[in-house]
Each structure stands twice: as C-alpha cells, then as structure tokens.
mmCIF file of C-alpha atoms in Angstrom:
data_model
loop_
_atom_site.group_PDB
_atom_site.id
_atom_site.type_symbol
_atom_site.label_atom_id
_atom_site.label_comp_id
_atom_site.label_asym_id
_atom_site.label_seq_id
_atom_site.Cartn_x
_atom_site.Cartn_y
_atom_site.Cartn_z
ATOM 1 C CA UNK S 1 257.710 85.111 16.174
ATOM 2 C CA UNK S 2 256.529 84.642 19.508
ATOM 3 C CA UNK S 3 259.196 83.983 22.781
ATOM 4 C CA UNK S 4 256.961 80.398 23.548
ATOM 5 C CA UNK S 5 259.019 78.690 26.268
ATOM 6 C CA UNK S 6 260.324 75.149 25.680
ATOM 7 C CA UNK S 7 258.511 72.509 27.348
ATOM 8 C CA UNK S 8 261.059 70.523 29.701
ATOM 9 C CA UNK S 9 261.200 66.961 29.329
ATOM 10 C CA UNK S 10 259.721 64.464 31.239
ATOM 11 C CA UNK S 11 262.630 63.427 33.794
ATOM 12 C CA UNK S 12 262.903 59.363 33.007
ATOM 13 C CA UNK S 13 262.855 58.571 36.407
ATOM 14 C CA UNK S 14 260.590 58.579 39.489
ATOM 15 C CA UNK S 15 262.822 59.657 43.000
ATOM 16 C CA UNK S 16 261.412 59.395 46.393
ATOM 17 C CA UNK S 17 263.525 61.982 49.584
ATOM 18 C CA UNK S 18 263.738 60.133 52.369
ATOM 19 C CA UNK S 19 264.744 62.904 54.577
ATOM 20 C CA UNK S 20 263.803 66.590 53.770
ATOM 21 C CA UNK S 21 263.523 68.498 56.592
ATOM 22 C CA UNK S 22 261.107 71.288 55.318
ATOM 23 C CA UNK S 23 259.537 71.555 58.782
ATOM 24 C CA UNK S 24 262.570 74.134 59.268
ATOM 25 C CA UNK S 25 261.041 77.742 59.196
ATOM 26 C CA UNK S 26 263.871 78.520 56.236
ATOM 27 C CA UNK S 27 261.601 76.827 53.950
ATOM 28 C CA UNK S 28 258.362 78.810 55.382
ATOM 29 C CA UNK S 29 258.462 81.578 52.907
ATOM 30 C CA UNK S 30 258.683 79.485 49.395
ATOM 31 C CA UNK S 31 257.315 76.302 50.623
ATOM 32 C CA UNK S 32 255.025 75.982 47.633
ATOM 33 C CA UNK S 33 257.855 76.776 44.619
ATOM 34 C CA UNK S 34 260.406 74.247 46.434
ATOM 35 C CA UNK S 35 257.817 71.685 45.968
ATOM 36 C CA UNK S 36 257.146 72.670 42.159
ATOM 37 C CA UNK S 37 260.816 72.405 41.991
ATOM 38 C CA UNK S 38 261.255 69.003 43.359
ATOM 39 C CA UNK S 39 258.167 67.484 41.155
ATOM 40 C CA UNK S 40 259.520 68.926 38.428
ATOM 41 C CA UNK S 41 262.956 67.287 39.257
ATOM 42 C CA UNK S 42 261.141 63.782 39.305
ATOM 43 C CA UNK S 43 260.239 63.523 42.706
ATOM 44 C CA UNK S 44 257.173 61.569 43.287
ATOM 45 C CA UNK S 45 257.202 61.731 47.455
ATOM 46 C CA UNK S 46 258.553 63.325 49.713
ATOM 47 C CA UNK S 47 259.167 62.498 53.854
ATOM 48 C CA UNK S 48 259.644 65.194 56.065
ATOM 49 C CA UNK S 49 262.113 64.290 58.911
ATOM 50 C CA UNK S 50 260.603 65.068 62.720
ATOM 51 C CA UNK S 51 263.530 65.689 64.981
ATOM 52 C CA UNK S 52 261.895 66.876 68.080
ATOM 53 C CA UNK S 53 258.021 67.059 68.850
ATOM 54 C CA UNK S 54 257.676 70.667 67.061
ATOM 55 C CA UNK S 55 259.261 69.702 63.732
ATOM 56 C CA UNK S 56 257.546 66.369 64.196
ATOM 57 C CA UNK S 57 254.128 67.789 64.404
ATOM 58 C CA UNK S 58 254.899 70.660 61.864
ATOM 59 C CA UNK S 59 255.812 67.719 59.136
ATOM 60 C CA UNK S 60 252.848 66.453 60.441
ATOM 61 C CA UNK S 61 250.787 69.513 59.382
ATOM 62 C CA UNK S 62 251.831 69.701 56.180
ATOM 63 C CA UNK S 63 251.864 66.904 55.369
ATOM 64 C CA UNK S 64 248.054 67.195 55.640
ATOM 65 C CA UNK S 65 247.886 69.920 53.373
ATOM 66 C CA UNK S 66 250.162 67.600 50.541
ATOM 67 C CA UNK S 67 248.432 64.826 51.194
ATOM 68 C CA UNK S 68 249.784 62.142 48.650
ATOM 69 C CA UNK S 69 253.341 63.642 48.373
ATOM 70 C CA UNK S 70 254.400 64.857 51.562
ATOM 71 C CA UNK S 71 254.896 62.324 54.624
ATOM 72 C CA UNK S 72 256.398 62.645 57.474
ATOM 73 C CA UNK S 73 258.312 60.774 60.427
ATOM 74 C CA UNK S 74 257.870 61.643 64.056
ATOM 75 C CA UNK S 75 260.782 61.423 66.216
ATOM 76 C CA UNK S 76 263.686 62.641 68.739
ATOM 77 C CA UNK S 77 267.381 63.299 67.151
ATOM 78 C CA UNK S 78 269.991 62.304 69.691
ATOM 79 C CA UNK S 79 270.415 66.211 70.107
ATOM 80 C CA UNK S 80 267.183 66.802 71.463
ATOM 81 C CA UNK S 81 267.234 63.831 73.684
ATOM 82 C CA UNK S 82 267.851 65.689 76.581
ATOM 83 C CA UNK S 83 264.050 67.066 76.703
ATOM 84 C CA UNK S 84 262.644 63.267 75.976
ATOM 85 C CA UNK S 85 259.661 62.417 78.635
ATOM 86 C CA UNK S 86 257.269 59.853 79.490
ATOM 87 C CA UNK S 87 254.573 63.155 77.697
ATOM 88 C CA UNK S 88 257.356 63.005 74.552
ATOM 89 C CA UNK S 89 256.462 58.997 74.235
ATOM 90 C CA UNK S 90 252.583 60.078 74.411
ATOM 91 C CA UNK S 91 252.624 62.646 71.851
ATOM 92 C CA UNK S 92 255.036 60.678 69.196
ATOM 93 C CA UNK S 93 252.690 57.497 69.814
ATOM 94 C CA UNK S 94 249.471 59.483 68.766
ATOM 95 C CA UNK S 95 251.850 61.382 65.627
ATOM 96 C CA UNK S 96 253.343 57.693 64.680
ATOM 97 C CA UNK S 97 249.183 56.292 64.286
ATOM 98 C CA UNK S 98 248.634 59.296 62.117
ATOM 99 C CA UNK S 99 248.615 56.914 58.307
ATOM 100 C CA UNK S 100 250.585 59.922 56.713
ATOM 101 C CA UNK S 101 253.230 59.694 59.752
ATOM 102 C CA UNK S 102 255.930 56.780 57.582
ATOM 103 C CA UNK S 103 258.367 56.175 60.058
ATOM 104 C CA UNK S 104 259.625 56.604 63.686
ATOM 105 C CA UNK S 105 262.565 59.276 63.965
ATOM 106 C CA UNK S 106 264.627 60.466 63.340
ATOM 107 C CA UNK S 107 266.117 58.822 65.992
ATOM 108 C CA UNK S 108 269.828 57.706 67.585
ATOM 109 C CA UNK S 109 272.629 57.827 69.018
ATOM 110 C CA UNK S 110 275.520 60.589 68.429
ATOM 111 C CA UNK S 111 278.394 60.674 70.769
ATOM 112 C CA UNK S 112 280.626 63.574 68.480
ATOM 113 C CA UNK S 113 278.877 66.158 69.111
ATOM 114 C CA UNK S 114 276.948 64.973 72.552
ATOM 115 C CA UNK S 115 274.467 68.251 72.660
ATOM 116 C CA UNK S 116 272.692 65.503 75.015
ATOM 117 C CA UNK S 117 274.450 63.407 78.154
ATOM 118 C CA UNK S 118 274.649 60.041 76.713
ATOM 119 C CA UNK S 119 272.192 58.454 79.141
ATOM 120 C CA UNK S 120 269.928 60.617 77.856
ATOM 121 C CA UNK S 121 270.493 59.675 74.081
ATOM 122 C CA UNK S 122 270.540 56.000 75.012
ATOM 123 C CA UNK S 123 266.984 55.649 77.097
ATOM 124 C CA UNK S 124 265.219 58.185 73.948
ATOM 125 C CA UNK S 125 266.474 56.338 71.257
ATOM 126 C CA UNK S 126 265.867 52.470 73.187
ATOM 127 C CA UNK S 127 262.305 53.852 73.824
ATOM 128 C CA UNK S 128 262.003 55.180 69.758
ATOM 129 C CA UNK S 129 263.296 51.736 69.214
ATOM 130 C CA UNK S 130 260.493 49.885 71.575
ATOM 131 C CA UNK S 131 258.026 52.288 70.403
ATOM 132 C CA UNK S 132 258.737 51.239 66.519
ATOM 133 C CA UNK S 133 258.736 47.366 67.418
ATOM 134 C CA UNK S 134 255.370 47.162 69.035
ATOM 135 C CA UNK S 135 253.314 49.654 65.896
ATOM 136 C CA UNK S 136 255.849 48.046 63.259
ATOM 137 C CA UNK S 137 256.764 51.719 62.166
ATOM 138 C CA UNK S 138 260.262 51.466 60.119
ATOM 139 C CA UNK S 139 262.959 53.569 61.829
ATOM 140 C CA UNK S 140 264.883 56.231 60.592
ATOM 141 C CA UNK S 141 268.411 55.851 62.510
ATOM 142 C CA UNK S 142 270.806 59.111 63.512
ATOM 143 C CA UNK S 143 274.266 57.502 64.330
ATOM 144 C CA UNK S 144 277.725 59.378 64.974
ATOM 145 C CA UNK S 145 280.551 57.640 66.369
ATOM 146 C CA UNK S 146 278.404 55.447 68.583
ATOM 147 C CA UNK S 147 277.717 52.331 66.379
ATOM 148 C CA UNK S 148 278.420 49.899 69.520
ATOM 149 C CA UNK S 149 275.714 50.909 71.498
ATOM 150 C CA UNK S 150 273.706 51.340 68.468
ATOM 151 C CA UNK S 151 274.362 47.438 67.806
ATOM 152 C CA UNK S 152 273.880 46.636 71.310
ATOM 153 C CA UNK S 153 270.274 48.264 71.821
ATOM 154 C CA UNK S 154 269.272 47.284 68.344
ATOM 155 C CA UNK S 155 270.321 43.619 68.926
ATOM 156 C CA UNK S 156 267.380 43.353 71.774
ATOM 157 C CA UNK S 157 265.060 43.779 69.746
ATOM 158 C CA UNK S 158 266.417 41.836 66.671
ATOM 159 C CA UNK S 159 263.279 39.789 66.817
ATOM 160 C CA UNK S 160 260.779 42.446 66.520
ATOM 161 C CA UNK S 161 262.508 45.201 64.681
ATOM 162 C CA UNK S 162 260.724 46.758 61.584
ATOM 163 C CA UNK S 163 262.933 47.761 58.184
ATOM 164 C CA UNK S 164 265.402 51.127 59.183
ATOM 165 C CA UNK S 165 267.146 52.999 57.428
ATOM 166 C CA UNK S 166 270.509 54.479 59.183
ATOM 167 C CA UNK S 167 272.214 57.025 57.778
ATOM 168 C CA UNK S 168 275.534 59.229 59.374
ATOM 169 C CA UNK S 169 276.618 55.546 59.857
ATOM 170 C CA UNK S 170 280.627 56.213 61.354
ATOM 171 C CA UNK S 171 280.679 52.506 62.578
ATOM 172 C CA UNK S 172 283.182 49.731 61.032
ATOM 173 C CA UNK S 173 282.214 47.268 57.998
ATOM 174 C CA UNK S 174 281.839 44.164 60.327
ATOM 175 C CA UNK S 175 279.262 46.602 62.280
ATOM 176 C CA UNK S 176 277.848 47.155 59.210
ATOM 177 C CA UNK S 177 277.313 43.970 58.250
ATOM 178 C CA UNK S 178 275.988 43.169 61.557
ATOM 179 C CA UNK S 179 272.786 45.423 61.074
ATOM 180 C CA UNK S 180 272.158 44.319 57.371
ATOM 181 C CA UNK S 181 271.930 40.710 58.151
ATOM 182 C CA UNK S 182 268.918 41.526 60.521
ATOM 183 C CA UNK S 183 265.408 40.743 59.173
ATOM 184 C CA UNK S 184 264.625 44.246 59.095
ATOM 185 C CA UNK S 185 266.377 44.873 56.149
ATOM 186 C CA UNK S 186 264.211 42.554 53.782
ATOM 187 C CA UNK S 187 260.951 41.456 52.864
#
C-alpha cells in the first residue's frame, strides 16, 4: 500500500484579512508558502496594511504580483506621523488611485505610546481623513487612548466620510456609539 496523503477538506467558509501586514521584511523569505497557507485556511483576500510610505508602496508591489487576492491600503500610523509632509500627501494620493490600493491608512490617533508629538498625529491623520473624503476611499482607523479627538476630527467631516473600520478602539461605549451612528457605517 502506498503512503497517498489525505486530501483536506474544503474549509466551509470564505474569510477575507483586513489587516495583514506582510509588507514587513519577516515575511520576505516565505512570502509564497504563507499565502498557500492562508488559501488553504479559507481565505479568499487578503489587504495588506501601509503604515508609512515604504510599507505602503511595498503592499503596493505585491499586491501587483497577487493581483486578485492581495490588496493593499496606503497610509501613515500615528507612529510615523512625525515624518508626514505636504510630498507624504502627494505620494499616498497617487498610491490611494492605484484600483488595487482598498483603503486609506492605516491611519490615527494614539496618545499611549506618543512615538509622534500629538500635533503631529492630529494634522496626518485630519489630512488621511480629508484625503479619504474627497476620493471616497474607506478608512482604516489606528486609535489608542485618544477617542475624543478622534470623535472631534471625524465629526467635521461627518457629511462626507466614506465606511471605516477602527480597530485598537480604547474609547467609551457612548463614543462608540457616536461613530456607528455615522453614515459611514452603512450602505
């Protein structure tokens, strides 16, 4: 008798990662068997989280060569806000056109760990914000123990904003609530 492996089953369910950030050169090496992995696992796309302009255009790059399954989001995390520029809102404008390029961010506000002056986290993030209102871009939202100003910047452009996702959310339930009842959050 012959050692045939068992096929696996089909998994009965079709999962989409919102956030994998396999721009990070730890993944550089066995790029192509964690993607066999995650297929096999039932995942059916994948978006690659920018978090500066290097990761953002890396995600962008391979997500070129996975056309289909890998997309990406372009975007400044509140700990790289420091090195945000008028050039930064240039080159994440011609990423976010790119049809592959799903979202703007990741993006925020994080006042725990403040590896950026808070001025500096507030103007990036208000200009991500501004920047996903006029192309109509979702956002992907980065916020640590500064849901207030989160609120407060969101809340001017309540009219305009696109769906969002936020995620490391430390704010209170009524803040909460605040940001689902937005139109962003539905159809």
């Amino acid at each position: 008798m012959g050692s045939e492996a068992t096929p696996k089953p089909a998994v009965p369910y079709k999962l989409v990662d919102i956030g994998a950030n396999l721009a990070h050169p730890s993944y550089h090496k066995d790029l192509p068997e964690v993607l066999a992995r995650a297929k096999e696992a039932g995942l059916i796309k994948i978006m690659i989280t920018g978090c500066d302009l290097k990761s953002s255009k890396e995600a962008e790059k391979l997500s070129s060569e996975h056309s289909g399954f890998l997309y990406f989001t372009a975007g400044v995390h509140p700990h790289e806000a420091k090195h945000f520029t008028d050039e930064t809102s240039a080159v994440l404008r011609t990423l976010l056109e790119n049809p592959q390029c799903v979202a703007v961010g990741e993006c925020g506000l994080d006042f725990n760990r403040n590896f950026s002056p808070r001025e500096d986290q507030l103007s990036a993030f208000e200009k991500q914000v501004a920047l996903a209102c006029e192309l109509q871009k979702p956002l992907f939202i980065h916020e640590r123990e500064a849901s207030v100003e989160m609120v407060e910047i969101l809340e001017k452009y309540a009219d305009q904003l696109p769906r969002a996702v936020i995620h490391c959310f430390t704010g209170t339930a009524d803040e909460a609530k605040k940001t689902s009842t937005w139109d962003y959050t539905s159809d």
